[in-house]
mmCIF file of C-alpha atoms in Angstrom:
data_model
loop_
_atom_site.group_PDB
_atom_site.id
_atom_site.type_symbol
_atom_site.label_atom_id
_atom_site.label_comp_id
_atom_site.label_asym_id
_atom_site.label_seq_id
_atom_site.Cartn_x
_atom_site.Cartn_y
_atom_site.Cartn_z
ATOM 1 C CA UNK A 869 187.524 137.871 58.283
ATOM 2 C CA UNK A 870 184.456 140.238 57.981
ATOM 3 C CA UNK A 871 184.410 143.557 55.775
ATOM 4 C CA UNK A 872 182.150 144.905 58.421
ATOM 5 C CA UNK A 873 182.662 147.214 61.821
ATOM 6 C CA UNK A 874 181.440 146.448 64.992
ATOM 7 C CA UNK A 875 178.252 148.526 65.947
ATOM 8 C CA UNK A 876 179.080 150.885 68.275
ATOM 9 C CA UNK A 877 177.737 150.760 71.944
ATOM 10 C CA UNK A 878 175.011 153.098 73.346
ATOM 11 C CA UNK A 879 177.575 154.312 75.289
ATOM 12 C CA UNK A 880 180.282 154.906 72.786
ATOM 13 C CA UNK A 881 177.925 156.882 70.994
ATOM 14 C CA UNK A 882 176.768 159.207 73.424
ATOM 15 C CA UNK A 883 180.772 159.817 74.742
ATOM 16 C CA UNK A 884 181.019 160.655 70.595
ATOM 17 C CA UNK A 885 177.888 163.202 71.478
ATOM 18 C CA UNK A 886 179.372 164.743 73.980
ATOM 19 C CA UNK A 887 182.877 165.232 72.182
ATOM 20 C CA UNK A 888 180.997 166.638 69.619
ATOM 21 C CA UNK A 889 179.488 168.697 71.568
ATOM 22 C CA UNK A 890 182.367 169.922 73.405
ATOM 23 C CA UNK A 891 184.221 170.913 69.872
ATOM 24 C CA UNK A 892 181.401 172.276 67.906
ATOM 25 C CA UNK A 893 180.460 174.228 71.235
ATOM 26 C CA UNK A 894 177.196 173.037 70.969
ATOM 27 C CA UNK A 895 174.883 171.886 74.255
ATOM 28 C CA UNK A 896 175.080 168.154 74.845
ATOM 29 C CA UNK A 897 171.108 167.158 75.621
ATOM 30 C CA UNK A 898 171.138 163.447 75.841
ATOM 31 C CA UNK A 899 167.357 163.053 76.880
ATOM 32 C CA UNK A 900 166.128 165.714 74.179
ATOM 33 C CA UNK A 901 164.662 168.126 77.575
ATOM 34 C CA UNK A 902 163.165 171.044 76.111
ATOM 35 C CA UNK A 903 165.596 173.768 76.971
ATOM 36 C CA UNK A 904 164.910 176.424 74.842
ATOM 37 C CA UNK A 905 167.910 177.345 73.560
ATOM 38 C CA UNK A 906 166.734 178.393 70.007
ATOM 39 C CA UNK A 907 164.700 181.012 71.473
ATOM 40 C CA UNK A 908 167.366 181.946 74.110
ATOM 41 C CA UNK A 909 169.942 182.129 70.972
ATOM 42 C CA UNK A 910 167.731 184.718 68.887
ATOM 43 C CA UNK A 911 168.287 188.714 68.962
ATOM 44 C CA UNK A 912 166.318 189.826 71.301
ATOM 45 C CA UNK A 913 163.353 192.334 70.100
ATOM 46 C CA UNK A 914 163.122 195.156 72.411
ATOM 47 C CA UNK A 915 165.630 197.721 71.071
ATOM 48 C CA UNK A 916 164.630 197.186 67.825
ATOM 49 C CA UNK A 917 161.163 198.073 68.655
ATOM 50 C CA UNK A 918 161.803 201.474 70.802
ATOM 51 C CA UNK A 919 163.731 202.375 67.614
ATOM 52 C CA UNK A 920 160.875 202.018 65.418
ATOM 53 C CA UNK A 921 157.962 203.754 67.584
ATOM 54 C CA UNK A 922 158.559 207.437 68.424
ATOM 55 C CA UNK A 923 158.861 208.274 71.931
ATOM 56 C CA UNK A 924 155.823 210.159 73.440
ATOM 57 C CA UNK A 925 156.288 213.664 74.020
ATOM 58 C CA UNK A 926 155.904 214.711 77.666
ATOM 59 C CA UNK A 927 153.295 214.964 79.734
ATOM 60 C CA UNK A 928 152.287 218.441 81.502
ATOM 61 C CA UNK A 929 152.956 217.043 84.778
ATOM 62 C CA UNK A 930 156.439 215.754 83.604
ATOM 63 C CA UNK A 931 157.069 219.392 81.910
ATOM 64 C CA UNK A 932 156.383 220.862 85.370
ATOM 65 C CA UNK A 933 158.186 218.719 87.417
ATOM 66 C CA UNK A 934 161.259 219.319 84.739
ATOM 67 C CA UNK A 935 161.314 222.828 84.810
ATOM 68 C CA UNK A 936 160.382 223.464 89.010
ATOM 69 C CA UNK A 937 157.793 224.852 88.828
ATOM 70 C CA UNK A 938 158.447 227.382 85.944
ATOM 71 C CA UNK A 939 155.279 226.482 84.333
ATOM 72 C CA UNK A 940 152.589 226.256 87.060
ATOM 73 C CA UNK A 941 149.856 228.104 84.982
ATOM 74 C CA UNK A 942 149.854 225.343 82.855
ATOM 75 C CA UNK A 943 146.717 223.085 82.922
ATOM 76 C CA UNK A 944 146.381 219.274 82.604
ATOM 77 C CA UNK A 945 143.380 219.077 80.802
ATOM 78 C CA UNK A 946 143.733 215.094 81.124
ATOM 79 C CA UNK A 947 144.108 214.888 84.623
ATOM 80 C CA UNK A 948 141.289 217.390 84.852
ATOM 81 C CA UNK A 949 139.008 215.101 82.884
ATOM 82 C CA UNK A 950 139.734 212.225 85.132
ATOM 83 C CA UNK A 951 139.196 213.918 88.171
ATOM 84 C CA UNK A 952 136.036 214.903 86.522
ATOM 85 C CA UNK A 953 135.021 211.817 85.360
ATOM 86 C CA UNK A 954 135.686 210.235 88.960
ATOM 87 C CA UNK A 955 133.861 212.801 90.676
ATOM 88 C CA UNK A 956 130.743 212.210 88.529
ATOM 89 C CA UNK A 957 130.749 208.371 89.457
ATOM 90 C CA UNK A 958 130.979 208.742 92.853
ATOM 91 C CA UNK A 959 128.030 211.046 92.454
ATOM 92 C CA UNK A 960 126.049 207.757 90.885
ATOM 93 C CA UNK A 961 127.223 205.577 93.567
ATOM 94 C CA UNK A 962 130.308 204.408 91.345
ATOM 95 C CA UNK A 963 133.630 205.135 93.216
ATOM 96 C CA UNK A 964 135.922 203.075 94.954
ATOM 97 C CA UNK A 965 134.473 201.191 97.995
ATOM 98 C CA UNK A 966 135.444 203.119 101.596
ATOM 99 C CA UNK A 967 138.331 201.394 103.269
ATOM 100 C CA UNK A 968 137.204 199.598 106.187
ATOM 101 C CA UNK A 969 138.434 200.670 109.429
ATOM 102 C CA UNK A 970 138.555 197.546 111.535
ATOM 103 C CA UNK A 971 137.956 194.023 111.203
ATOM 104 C CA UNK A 972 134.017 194.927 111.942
ATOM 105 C CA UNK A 973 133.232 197.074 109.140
ATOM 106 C CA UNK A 974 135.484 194.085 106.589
ATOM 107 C CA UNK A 975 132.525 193.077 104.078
ATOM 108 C CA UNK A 976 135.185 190.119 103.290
ATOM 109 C CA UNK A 977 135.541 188.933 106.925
ATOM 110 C CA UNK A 978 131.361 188.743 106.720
ATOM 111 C CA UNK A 979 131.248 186.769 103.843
ATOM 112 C CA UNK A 980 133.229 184.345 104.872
ATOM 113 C CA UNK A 981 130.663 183.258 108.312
#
């Protein structure tokens, strides 16, 4: 008579894996597969951050649109710049390219013959 136990199977053990897993409520993952599921189980960062940076106060354009139209003689000095700003670079030759009206005019369509 031997003092030792039988090794257990490669089966027995995994059906003790996935009882184990099934009363620890943990996931049973057999073939180690990368499941990220430590990532999945940490608190998730977002609220935590919009707590900790102040919101931005609003724009003009949203203070108009808030108050309809009670503040029209306001100025967006922003938006002013920027339409300044793309003015000037069209003026150098720097603006958007012209939409092209038909399959002609396409500078993409030419490239490609």
């Amino acid at each position: 008579m031997s003092n030792f136990l039988p090794i257990p199977t490669a089966a027995r053990i995994n059906q003790m894996l996935r009882l184990r897993a099934s009363i620890f409520q943990t996931a049973f993952n057999p073939t180690n597969a990368r499941t990220g599921a430590k990532y999945l189980k940490r608190r998730l960062r977002g609220p935590s951050m919009l707590q900790y940076y102040p919101k931005a106060p609003p724009s003009v354009t949203q203070l108009k649109r808030m108050t309809d139209g009670l503040l029209d003689g306001l100025v967006d000095e922003k938006e002013e710049q920027r339409v300044k700003d793309v003015e000037a670079k069209k003026a150098r030759g720097k603006g958007t390219p012209r939409k092209a009206r038909s399959a002609a005019e396409s500078r993409r369509l030419a490239r490609k013959k």
